[in-house]
Coordinates of C-alpha atoms in Angstrom, one line a residue:
M1 CA 105.9 106.9 100.7
P2 CA 105.3 103.6 102.5
T3 CA 103.6 102.3 105.5
S4 CA 105.0 103.2 108.9
A5 CA 104.8 100.9 111.8
N6 CA 104.7 103.9 114.1
S7 CA 101.2 104.3 115.2
P8 CA 99.1 102.6 117.9
E9 CA 97.8 100.4 115.0
Q10 CA 100.2 98.6 112.8
T11 CA 98.8 98.9 109.3
G12 CA 99.7 98.3 105.7
H13 CA 99.3 100.9 103.0
S14 CA 95.6 101.3 103.0
P15 CA 93.2 102.5 100.4
A16 CA 93.9 106.2 100.0
R17 CA 91.0 108.5 100.3
S18 CA 89.7 110.8 97.6
R19 CA 91.2 114.2 97.2
P20 CA 89.4 117.4 98.3
R21 CA 87.4 118.6 95.3
S22 CA 88.1 122.3 95.8
G23 CA 90.0 124.7 98.0
R24 CA 93.6 124.8 99.1
A25 CA 95.6 125.2 102.2
P26 CA 97.0 128.8 102.7
S27 CA 100.5 127.3 103.0
Q28 CA 102.3 124.1 103.4
G29 CA 103.2 124.4 107.0
P30 CA 102.3 121.8 109.6
A31 CA 98.6 121.2 110.4
T32 CA 97.9 122.1 114.0
A33 CA 95.2 120.6 116.2
K34 CA 92.9 122.9 118.1
A35 CA 93.4 121.5 121.6
P36 CA 95.0 124.0 124.0
A37 CA 98.0 122.0 125.2
R38 CA 100.0 118.9 124.4
R39 CA 99.5 115.9 126.6
A40 CA 102.2 114.1 128.4
A41 CA 103.2 110.7 127.0
A42 CA 100.9 108.0 128.2
A43 CA 102.6 104.9 129.5
S44 CA 101.9 102.0 127.2
P45 CA 101.0 98.8 129.0
T46 CA 103.0 96.9 126.4
L47 CA 106.1 99.1 126.7
P48 CA 108.7 98.0 129.2
D49 CA 110.0 100.5 131.7
S50 CA 113.6 100.1 130.3
T51 CA 112.3 100.9 126.8
R52 CA 110.6 104.0 128.0
A53 CA 113.8 105.0 129.9
D54 CA 115.8 104.6 126.7
L55 CA 113.4 106.7 124.7
D56 CA 113.3 109.4 127.3
A57 CA 117.1 109.5 127.3
A58 CA 117.2 109.9 123.5
I59 CA 114.8 112.8 123.8
A60 CA 116.7 114.4 126.6
A61 CA 120.0 114.2 124.6
V62 CA 118.4 116.0 121.7
Q63 CA 116.9 118.6 124.0
T64 CA 120.4 119.3 125.2
G65 CA 121.6 119.6 121.7
T66 CA 119.2 122.4 120.9
R67 CA 121.5 124.8 122.8
S68 CA 124.5 123.9 120.7
W69 CA 122.7 124.1 117.4
S70 CA 121.5 127.6 118.0
L71 CA 125.1 128.7 118.6
L72 CA 126.4 127.5 115.3
T73 CA 127.0 130.0 112.5
L74 CA 125.9 129.2 109.0
E75 CA 129.5 128.5 107.9
Q76 CA 129.8 126.1 110.9
R77 CA 126.7 124.4 109.8
A78 CA 128.0 124.0 106.3
R79 CA 131.2 122.5 107.7
L80 CA 129.1 120.1 109.8
F81 CA 127.3 118.9 106.7
E82 CA 130.7 118.4 105.0
R83 CA 131.5 116.0 107.9
V84 CA 128.2 114.3 107.4
R85 CA 129.1 114.0 103.7
A86 CA 132.4 112.3 104.5
A87 CA 130.7 109.9 106.8
V88 CA 128.1 108.9 104.2
V89 CA 130.9 108.3 101.7
T90 CA 132.6 105.8 104.0
C91 CA 129.3 104.0 104.5
A92 CA 127.8 104.2 101.0
E93 CA 128.7 100.7 99.7
E94 CA 127.7 99.0 102.9
W95 CA 124.5 101.0 102.9
A96 CA 123.5 100.0 99.3
T97 CA 124.4 96.4 99.9
A98 CA 122.6 96.0 103.2
A99 CA 119.5 97.6 101.7
A100 CA 119.5 95.3 98.7
H101 CA 120.0 92.2 100.8
A102 CA 117.1 93.3 103.1
K103 CA 114.9 93.3 100.0
G104 CA 116.0 89.9 98.8
L105 CA 118.4 91.1 96.1
D106 CA 121.9 89.7 95.8
E107 CA 124.7 91.1 93.7
S108 CA 123.7 89.1 90.6
N109 CA 120.3 90.6 90.4
P110 CA 120.1 93.2 87.6
L111 CA 118.1 95.5 89.9
F112 CA 120.7 95.6 92.7
G113 CA 121.7 99.1 91.6
E114 CA 118.3 100.6 92.7
E115 CA 119.6 100.8 96.2
W116 CA 122.6 103.0 95.2
L117 CA 120.3 105.6 93.7
A118 CA 117.5 105.3 96.3
G119 CA 119.9 105.5 99.3
P120 CA 123.4 107.1 99.3
Y121 CA 123.1 108.9 95.9
A122 CA 119.9 110.9 96.9
V123 CA 121.4 111.7 100.3
L124 CA 124.7 113.0 98.8
E125 CA 122.8 115.1 96.3
A126 CA 120.8 116.6 99.2
I127 CA 123.9 117.3 101.3
D128 CA 125.7 119.1 98.5
G129 CA 122.6 121.2 97.9
Y130 CA 122.3 122.2 101.5
I131 CA 125.9 123.0 101.8
S132 CA 125.6 125.3 98.8
T133 CA 122.5 127.0 100.3
L134 CA 124.2 127.5 103.7
R135 CA 127.3 129.0 102.1
A136 CA 125.2 131.4 100.0
L137 CA 123.2 132.5 103.0
A138 CA 126.5 132.9 105.0
T139 CA 127.7 135.5 102.4
G140 CA 124.3 137.3 102.3
V141 CA 123.3 135.8 99.0
S142 CA 119.8 134.3 98.3
P143 CA 119.9 130.6 97.4
L144 CA 117.8 131.6 94.4
A145 CA 120.4 134.0 93.1
S146 CA 121.7 131.6 90.4
A147 CA 118.3 130.3 89.4
T148 CA 116.2 131.6 86.5
L149 CA 112.7 132.8 87.7
D150 CA 109.8 133.3 85.3
A151 CA 106.0 133.1 85.2
A152 CA 104.0 129.9 85.1
P153 CA 100.3 129.7 84.3
G154 CA 97.9 130.9 86.9
G155 CA 99.9 133.8 88.3
R156 CA 102.7 131.6 89.7
V157 CA 106.4 132.2 90.0
R158 CA 108.5 129.3 88.7
A159 CA 112.1 128.7 89.6
H160 CA 114.3 126.7 87.2
V161 CA 116.6 124.9 89.7
F162 CA 117.8 121.8 87.8
P163 CA 120.4 121.3 86.4
A164 CA 122.1 123.1 89.3
E165 CA 125.7 122.4 88.1
S166 CA 127.3 121.8 84.7
M167 CA 127.8 118.1 85.5
D168 CA 124.1 117.6 86.0
R169 CA 123.6 118.4 82.3
L170 CA 125.8 115.3 81.5
L171 CA 124.8 112.9 84.2
L172 CA 121.0 113.5 83.8
S173 CA 121.3 114.7 80.3
G174 CA 118.0 116.1 78.9
F175 CA 116.3 116.5 82.3
T176 CA 115.3 119.8 83.7
G177 CA 113.5 120.6 87.0
E178 CA 111.3 123.5 88.2
V179 CA 109.7 124.5 91.5
W180 CA 106.4 126.3 91.2
L181 CA 105.4 128.5 94.1
E182 CA 101.8 129.1 95.2
P183 CA 99.8 131.7 93.3
G184 CA 100.3 135.2 94.7
V185 CA 104.0 134.7 95.7
T186 CA 106.0 137.5 94.0
R187 CA 109.5 137.2 92.6
D188 CA 110.8 139.5 95.3
E189 CA 109.1 137.5 98.0
A190 CA 110.5 134.2 96.6
I191 CA 114.0 135.6 96.7
A192 CA 113.6 137.2 100.1
T193 CA 112.2 134.1 101.9
A194 CA 114.5 131.5 100.4
G195 CA 116.4 130.0 103.3
L196 CA 113.5 129.3 105.7
G197 CA 114.9 128.5 109.1
Q198 CA 118.5 129.4 108.1
L199 CA 117.4 133.0 107.6
H200 CA 117.3 133.1 111.4
P201 CA 119.9 130.7 112.5
T202 CA 120.1 132.0 116.1
D203 CA 116.5 131.5 116.8
P204 CA 115.9 128.8 119.6
A205 CA 116.0 125.3 118.2
T206 CA 113.2 122.9 119.0
V207 CA 112.8 119.1 119.1
G208 CA 110.7 117.1 116.7
L209 CA 109.8 113.5 116.0
V210 CA 110.4 111.9 112.6
L211 CA 108.6 108.7 112.0
G212 CA 110.6 107.1 109.1
A213 CA 109.6 105.2 106.0
G214 CA 110.1 101.5 105.5
N215 CA 110.6 101.2 101.7
I216 CA 113.3 103.7 100.5
T217 CA 116.3 104.1 102.7
A218 CA 117.0 107.7 101.8
I219 CA 113.6 108.9 103.1
P220 CA 114.2 109.1 106.9
V221 CA 117.6 110.7 106.4
L222 CA 116.3 113.3 104.0
D223 CA 113.4 114.1 106.3
V224 CA 115.8 114.6 109.2
F225 CA 117.9 117.0 107.1
Y226 CA 114.9 119.0 106.1
E227 CA 113.6 119.3 109.6
L228 CA 117.0 120.5 110.8
L229 CA 117.5 123.2 108.1
A230 CA 114.0 124.3 107.2
A231 CA 112.9 124.7 110.8
N232 CA 115.9 124.6 113.0
R233 CA 114.3 121.5 114.5
L234 CA 116.4 118.6 115.9
S235 CA 115.0 115.2 115.6
V236 CA 114.4 111.9 117.3
L237 CA 114.1 109.5 114.3
K238 CA 112.1 106.3 114.8
V239 CA 112.9 104.0 111.9
N240 CA 110.3 101.6 110.4
P241 CA 111.1 98.0 111.5
T242 CA 111.8 97.1 107.9
Q243 CA 114.9 99.2 108.2
D244 CA 116.2 98.0 111.5
T245 CA 119.2 96.4 109.9
L246 CA 120.2 99.7 108.4
V247 CA 120.3 101.5 111.8
P248 CA 124.0 100.8 112.6
I249 CA 124.9 102.2 109.1
F250 CA 122.7 105.2 109.7
E251 CA 124.4 105.8 113.0
R252 CA 127.8 105.9 111.4
A253 CA 126.7 107.9 108.4
L254 CA 125.0 110.5 110.6
A255 CA 127.5 110.4 113.5
P256 CA 128.4 114.1 113.1
L257 CA 124.8 114.9 113.9
I258 CA 124.4 112.3 116.6
E259 CA 127.6 113.2 118.5
P260 CA 126.6 116.8 119.5
G261 CA 123.0 115.8 120.2
F262 CA 121.4 117.0 117.0
L263 CA 119.9 113.6 116.3
R264 CA 119.0 110.3 118.0
I265 CA 117.8 107.2 116.2
V266 CA 115.5 104.7 117.9
R267 CA 113.7 101.5 116.9
G268 CA 110.5 99.8 117.7
G269 CA 107.0 99.0 116.5
G270 CA 103.6 100.6 117.0
D271 CA 103.9 100.7 120.8
V272 CA 107.0 102.8 120.6
G273 CA 105.4 105.0 118.0
A274 CA 102.4 105.5 120.3
Y275 CA 104.6 106.5 123.2
L276 CA 106.6 109.0 121.2
T277 CA 103.7 110.7 119.4
G278 CA 102.1 111.2 122.8
H279 CA 105.3 112.7 124.4
K280 CA 105.1 116.3 125.6
A281 CA 108.7 117.0 124.6
F282 CA 108.0 117.3 120.8
S283 CA 107.0 120.5 119.2
H284 CA 106.3 118.8 115.9
V285 CA 105.8 115.4 114.3
H286 CA 106.6 114.4 110.7
I287 CA 105.5 111.0 109.3
T288 CA 106.0 109.2 106.0
G289 CA 103.5 106.4 105.8
A290 CA 99.9 105.5 105.2
A291 CA 96.8 107.6 105.7
T292 CA 95.5 105.0 108.1
T293 CA 98.6 105.4 110.3
F294 CA 98.3 109.2 110.1
D295 CA 94.6 109.0 111.3
A296 CA 95.5 106.6 114.1
I297 CA 98.1 109.0 115.4
V298 CA 95.9 112.1 115.0
W299 CA 92.4 110.8 115.8
G300 CA 92.9 107.3 117.4
T301 CA 91.2 104.2 116.2
G302 CA 87.8 102.7 116.1
A303 CA 85.0 104.4 118.1
E304 CA 87.4 106.9 119.6
A305 CA 88.4 108.1 116.1
T306 CA 84.8 108.4 115.0
R307 CA 83.9 110.4 118.1
R308 CA 86.9 112.7 117.9
K309 CA 86.5 113.4 114.2
K310 CA 82.9 114.3 114.7
A311 CA 83.7 116.6 117.6
G312 CA 86.8 118.1 115.9
D313 CA 88.9 117.0 118.9
P314 CA 92.1 115.3 117.7
K315 CA 94.0 113.0 120.0
L316 CA 97.3 114.6 118.8
T317 CA 97.7 118.2 119.8
T318 CA 101.2 118.6 118.3
P319 CA 101.6 120.2 114.8
I320 CA 102.1 117.4 112.2
T321 CA 103.3 117.2 108.6
A322 CA 103.1 114.0 106.5
E323 CA 103.8 112.3 103.2
L324 CA 101.3 109.5 102.6
G325 CA 101.2 108.4 99.0
G326 CA 98.3 107.9 96.7
V327 CA 97.3 106.4 93.3
S328 CA 99.6 107.9 90.7
P329 CA 98.4 108.4 87.1
I330 CA 100.4 107.9 83.9
I331 CA 98.7 110.0 81.2
V332 CA 99.7 108.8 77.7
V333 CA 98.9 111.7 75.3
P334 CA 98.2 110.2 71.9
G335 CA 100.5 111.1 69.0
R336 CA 102.4 109.5 66.1
W337 CA 104.9 107.2 67.8
T338 CA 107.5 105.0 66.1
K339 CA 107.8 101.3 67.0
A340 CA 110.9 102.2 69.0
D341 CA 108.9 105.0 70.9
L342 CA 106.2 102.4 71.8
A343 CA 108.8 99.9 73.2
Y344 CA 110.8 102.6 75.1
Q345 CA 107.8 104.2 76.8
A346 CA 106.3 100.8 77.6
S347 CA 109.6 100.0 79.4
H348 CA 109.3 103.4 81.1
I349 CA 105.8 102.6 82.4
A350 CA 106.9 99.2 83.6
T351 CA 109.7 100.9 85.5
M352 CA 107.2 103.4 87.1
R353 CA 105.3 100.4 88.5
L354 CA 108.0 97.8 89.2
H355 CA 110.8 99.8 90.7
N356 CA 111.4 98.5 94.3
S357 CA 108.8 95.8 93.4
G358 CA 106.1 98.4 93.4
H359 CA 106.6 99.4 97.0
N360 CA 106.7 103.1 96.3
C361 CA 104.1 105.8 97.1
I362 CA 104.7 107.2 93.6
A363 CA 104.7 104.0 91.7
G364 CA 102.6 104.6 88.6
Q365 CA 99.4 102.7 89.1
V366 CA 96.8 103.9 86.5
V367 CA 97.7 104.4 82.8
I368 CA 95.2 106.7 81.2
V369 CA 95.1 106.1 77.4
S370 CA 92.9 107.3 74.6
R371 CA 90.5 104.7 73.2
D372 CA 90.5 106.7 69.9
W373 CA 94.3 106.7 69.5
P374 CA 95.1 104.8 66.3
Q375 CA 98.1 103.3 68.0
R376 CA 96.3 102.2 71.1
D377 CA 96.5 98.5 70.3
A378 CA 100.2 98.7 69.4
F379 CA 100.9 100.6 72.6
L380 CA 99.0 98.0 74.8
T381 CA 100.8 95.2 73.1
A382 CA 104.2 96.8 73.9
L383 CA 103.1 97.5 77.5
R384 CA 102.0 93.9 78.1
A385 CA 105.4 92.6 76.8
A386 CA 107.5 95.1 78.8
Y387 CA 105.5 94.5 82.0
A388 CA 105.7 90.7 81.8
S389 CA 109.3 90.5 80.8
A390 CA 110.9 92.9 83.3
P391 CA 113.4 91.2 85.6
Q392 CA 111.7 89.2 88.4
R393 CA 112.3 90.1 92.0
P394 CA 110.8 89.4 95.4
V395 CA 107.6 91.1 96.5
W396 CA 109.1 91.9 99.9
Y397 CA 107.1 94.6 101.7
P398 CA 104.9 93.4 104.6
N399 CA 101.3 92.7 103.8
S400 CA 102.0 92.7 100.0
A401 CA 100.5 89.2 99.5
G402 CA 97.2 90.5 100.9
K403 CA 97.3 93.5 98.5
L404 CA 97.9 91.2 95.5
D405 CA 95.0 89.0 96.7
A406 CA 92.8 92.0 96.9
A407 CA 93.7 92.9 93.3
S408 CA 92.9 89.4 92.2
A409 CA 89.5 89.6 93.9
D410 CA 88.8 93.1 92.6
Y411 CA 89.8 92.1 89.0
P412 CA 89.6 88.3 88.3
D413 CA 90.4 88.9 84.6
A414 CA 93.7 90.6 85.4
Q415 CA 96.7 89.3 83.4
W416 CA 99.3 87.8 85.8
S417 CA 103.0 87.3 85.2
A418 CA 106.3 86.7 87.0
D419 CA 105.0 83.6 88.8
H420 CA 101.8 85.4 89.7
T421 CA 103.5 88.3 91.4
R422 CA 102.5 91.1 89.2
A423 CA 99.1 92.0 87.7
L424 CA 98.1 94.1 84.6
V425 CA 94.4 95.2 84.7
E426 CA 93.0 96.4 81.4
L427 CA 89.5 97.9 81.9
G428 CA 86.9 98.5 79.2
T429 CA 84.3 101.2 79.0
D430 CA 81.8 99.4 81.2
D431 CA 84.2 98.0 83.8
D432 CA 84.3 99.3 87.3
A433 CA 87.6 101.2 87.9
Q434 CA 86.8 102.3 91.5
A435 CA 89.1 99.8 93.3
L436 CA 91.9 100.4 90.9
E437 CA 91.6 104.2 91.2
T438 CA 91.1 104.5 95.0
T439 CA 93.2 101.7 96.4
E440 CA 96.9 102.3 96.7
Y441 CA 98.0 98.6 96.2
F442 CA 101.7 99.3 97.1
A443 CA 102.5 96.2 95.2
P444 CA 103.0 95.2 91.5
V445 CA 99.5 96.1 90.2
L446 CA 99.2 98.2 87.1
G447 CA 95.9 99.3 85.5
V448 CA 94.8 100.8 82.2
V449 CA 91.7 102.9 81.8
E450 CA 90.5 104.5 78.6
L451 CA 89.0 107.9 77.8
P452 CA 87.8 109.2 74.5
G453 CA 89.4 111.9 72.4
N454 CA 92.7 113.0 70.9
G455 CA 94.9 116.1 71.3
Q456 CA 93.8 118.8 73.8
E457 CA 90.4 117.2 74.3
F458 CA 92.0 114.0 75.6
L459 CA 94.6 115.7 77.7
D460 CA 92.1 118.0 79.4
A461 CA 89.8 115.0 80.1
A462 CA 92.7 112.9 81.4
V463 CA 93.8 115.7 83.8
A464 CA 90.2 116.1 85.1
H465 CA 90.0 112.3 85.5
A466 CA 93.2 112.1 87.5
N467 CA 92.2 115.1 89.6
D468 CA 88.7 113.9 90.4
K469 CA 88.8 110.1 90.3
L470 CA 92.2 109.0 91.5
A471 CA 93.0 109.0 95.2
G472 CA 95.8 111.2 96.4
T473 CA 97.7 114.3 95.2
L474 CA 101.4 113.2 95.4
G475 CA 102.7 112.4 92.0
A476 CA 101.5 112.4 88.3
N477 CA 103.3 111.3 85.1
V478 CA 102.7 112.6 81.6
L479 CA 104.1 111.0 78.4
I480 CA 103.9 113.1 75.2
D481 CA 105.9 113.1 72.0
P482 CA 107.6 116.4 71.1
D483 CA 105.5 117.1 68.0
T484 CA 102.3 116.7 69.9
E485 CA 103.6 118.9 72.7
H486 CA 104.6 121.5 70.2
A487 CA 101.2 121.4 68.5
L488 CA 99.3 121.8 71.8
G489 CA 101.5 124.8 72.7
D490 CA 100.2 126.9 75.6
G491 CA 97.3 124.4 76.0
F492 CA 99.8 121.8 77.2
E493 CA 101.2 124.1 79.9
R494 CA 97.7 125.1 81.0
A495 CA 96.8 121.4 81.4
I496 CA 99.9 120.8 83.5
A497 CA 98.9 123.7 85.7
E498 CA 95.5 122.1 86.2
L499 CA 97.0 118.8 87.5
R500 CA 96.6 119.0 91.3
Y501 CA 99.7 117.0 92.3
G502 CA 102.8 118.0 94.3
G503 CA 105.2 116.3 91.9
I504 CA 104.8 116.1 88.1
A505 CA 107.0 114.3 85.7
I506 CA 106.8 115.0 82.0
N507 CA 108.5 112.3 79.9
A508 CA 110.0 111.2 83.2
W509 CA 109.0 109.4 86.4
T510 CA 108.1 111.2 89.6
G511 CA 110.6 108.9 91.3
I512 CA 113.3 111.1 89.8
V513 CA 111.6 114.2 91.3
F514 CA 112.1 112.4 94.7
A515 CA 115.7 111.6 94.0
T516 CA 116.6 115.2 92.9
P517 CA 116.4 116.9 96.3
V518 CA 116.8 120.4 94.9
L519 CA 113.1 119.8 94.0
S520 CA 110.4 119.7 96.6
W521 CA 108.7 116.5 97.6
G522 CA 105.2 116.3 99.0
A523 CA 101.5 116.5 98.4
Y524 CA 99.7 119.2 96.5
P525 CA 98.4 121.9 99.0
G526 CA 95.0 121.2 100.5
G527 CA 95.5 118.3 102.9
T528 CA 94.0 118.7 106.4
L529 CA 93.9 116.8 109.6
A530 CA 90.4 115.6 108.8
E531 CA 91.1 114.9 105.1
V532 CA 94.8 114.4 104.7
T533 CA 94.8 112.8 101.3
S534 CA 98.5 112.5 100.3
G535 CA 99.8 114.6 103.2
I536 CA 100.6 118.0 104.5
G537 CA 103.7 120.1 103.8
V538 CA 106.9 119.3 101.8
V539 CA 110.4 118.0 102.4
H540 CA 113.7 118.0 100.4
N541 CA 113.8 121.4 98.6
T542 CA 117.5 122.1 99.3
L543 CA 117.2 125.8 98.3
L544 CA 114.8 126.1 101.3
L545 CA 112.1 127.9 99.2
S546 CA 108.9 129.1 101.0
R547 CA 105.3 128.5 99.9
V548 CA 106.1 125.7 97.4
E549 CA 103.1 124.4 95.5
R550 CA 104.7 121.7 93.3
S551 CA 107.8 120.6 91.5
I552 CA 108.1 119.4 87.8
M553 CA 110.7 117.3 86.2
R554 CA 110.9 117.3 82.3
G555 CA 112.8 114.6 80.5
P556 CA 113.6 113.5 77.0
F557 CA 110.9 111.6 75.1
R558 CA 113.5 109.7 73.2
P559 CA 116.9 108.3 74.3
F560 CA 120.2 108.6 72.4
P561 CA 120.7 108.4 69.5
R562 CA 117.0 109.1 68.7
S563 CA 117.2 112.1 70.9
L564 CA 119.0 113.8 67.9
G565 CA 115.6 114.2 66.2
R566 CA 113.7 117.4 65.5
R567 CA 112.2 119.1 68.6
T568 CA 113.4 116.2 70.8
R569 CA 115.3 117.1 74.0
F570 CA 118.8 115.9 73.5
S571 CA 120.1 113.2 75.8
V572 CA 123.3 111.2 75.8
L573 CA 121.7 108.3 77.6
P574 CA 120.5 105.3 75.5
K575 CA 118.5 104.2 78.6
P576 CA 118.4 105.7 82.1
P577 CA 120.0 103.4 84.7
W578 CA 116.8 103.3 86.8
F579 CA 114.9 101.6 84.0
V580 CA 114.1 98.1 85.2
D581 CA 115.4 96.6 81.9
A582 CA 118.6 98.7 81.7
R583 CA 121.3 96.1 81.0
T584 CA 124.0 98.0 82.8
G585 CA 121.8 99.7 85.4
T586 CA 123.6 98.4 88.5
A587 CA 127.1 99.4 87.3
V588 CA 125.9 102.8 86.1
S589 CA 123.9 103.5 89.3
E590 CA 126.9 102.6 91.4
G591 CA 129.1 104.7 89.2
L592 CA 126.9 107.8 89.4
T593 CA 127.0 107.5 93.2
R594 CA 130.8 107.0 93.3
W595 CA 131.1 110.1 91.1
D596 CA 129.2 112.0 93.8
M597 CA 131.4 110.4 96.4
H598 CA 134.9 111.0 94.9
H599 CA 134.5 113.1 91.7
S600 CA 137.0 110.8 89.9
I601 CA 137.2 111.6 86.2
P602 CA 138.5 108.1 85.2
G603 CA 135.6 106.6 87.2
L604 CA 133.1 108.9 85.5
I605 CA 134.4 108.0 82.0
A606 CA 134.0 104.3 82.9
T607 CA 130.5 104.9 84.1
L608 CA 129.5 106.9 81.0
T609 CA 130.9 104.1 78.8
R610 CA 128.8 101.6 80.7
A611 CA 125.8 103.9 80.3
M612 CA 126.2 103.8 76.5
R613 CA 125.7 100.0 76.7
S614 CA 122.5 100.1 78.7

């Protein structure tokens, strides 16, 4: 998702490269270099001996833990995660508060609640999903047993996995989630392979390195869980320096994994990252960060990288997976929208860009709209108002000022708001969109590009434009009113199948795909060591499904009470709590997390009451 200060070269989120135009990886396993053996860690001239000794001790502790992990039964692993759950509950409030303060938000800021959902809420959702999967496997039942499987376009099997429980239908009312498997995977294969590493729990465990993200606090924790359960791989987690203040909280929340040697958490900058990625002890590396950081790890920097790439001789000889971000489209399919629809979806788009001050790998960046839509002007007026009036907050991520300066230089006619901390770039037919479409600004920069057409013609053109012009393959958003979707019929589903993105949100935001860990998270298949685009492999995926291609979240186009309309997905939510202008967003976000923590009915009633006033 964000930049990682984990490589030999400390970088910001760099311009993402364009996607491969054709072809796909045969699976989403780790990419493996061709060199015959891993090298020993090279002693960094800037790394003190004491630091190297501490890092080696952390690695040795996890190596020792591999023996204990392989002896645990599936039921014992489920009980271990119950202990992790209890520890997270005790730390949740401190976790959310510390994360908010680190980003310059105090308790009076209306966006304080973001850190509940982006931290302990997502982690608790994942823990509950993994416990359910472990218990199913322990009784000889496939994790997919309770899911509905059907056919998706292109010969794909689709698993309807969300809502997973009856309460999901209330708390995320109107939202449904699907995991699509790669073409060629059969229904029987999907069921038989669900469980990944936990199908063979007694296989020898290995040790991997997780280079954590710096923007969303759930990311490194969720990555560690997935490594452990999908691959029986114990982790040394190096946190990004932006999360150093969270480390004591992580250590308490994850103490049940740390105590037996299943996990160690270390800190440090690029020198520590360089030492660890070169260490011979690791069988695998996973990074969440920028493509420049990935390349520095795999190929080196400067002339060395050029030489190695040309020779096909990567510096890193260890298999690696990665999640690296990109430029996310928001495709606005023209239809007949009411004034309330225009205002609501404008607020929705502002949220996609401004959540976490735009420091998200799946922050919507390019709005694709029809220049022939009769309501185009009304839509853009609503978007300008929603974007400019959203609550102000610090632009806190390192190097963000430079990204905003770059946007100002790229587009001197951009509209600036919030004390010149957010830009709206509206491009005409003859304007150059290259910088907007190939630079992941990782800051509050939102652009609008126009294409001709209406209906299926526009949708197909917008999908092709997103696939071919925008950098990256991580997440795409599509907004479409129910009457237009009904009119397009199978053509709409075919267009969605053509979108080459690992996460797709229809009348939702891909950030909710990330925060719903029963869904997979990662780039569309096709990334390689030489052309990594948005990454290699997936994480999350609490059902532990094999050969995942993408996940799709579908939401309601209209909120309550307008969700009572014809063909509209029903929702009880007047406005989801993650919207940046939700008046009760903080209270509802905290309340949803506390429901996950304690399952208190009075607390749930109070939360739903607040949600109705959002």
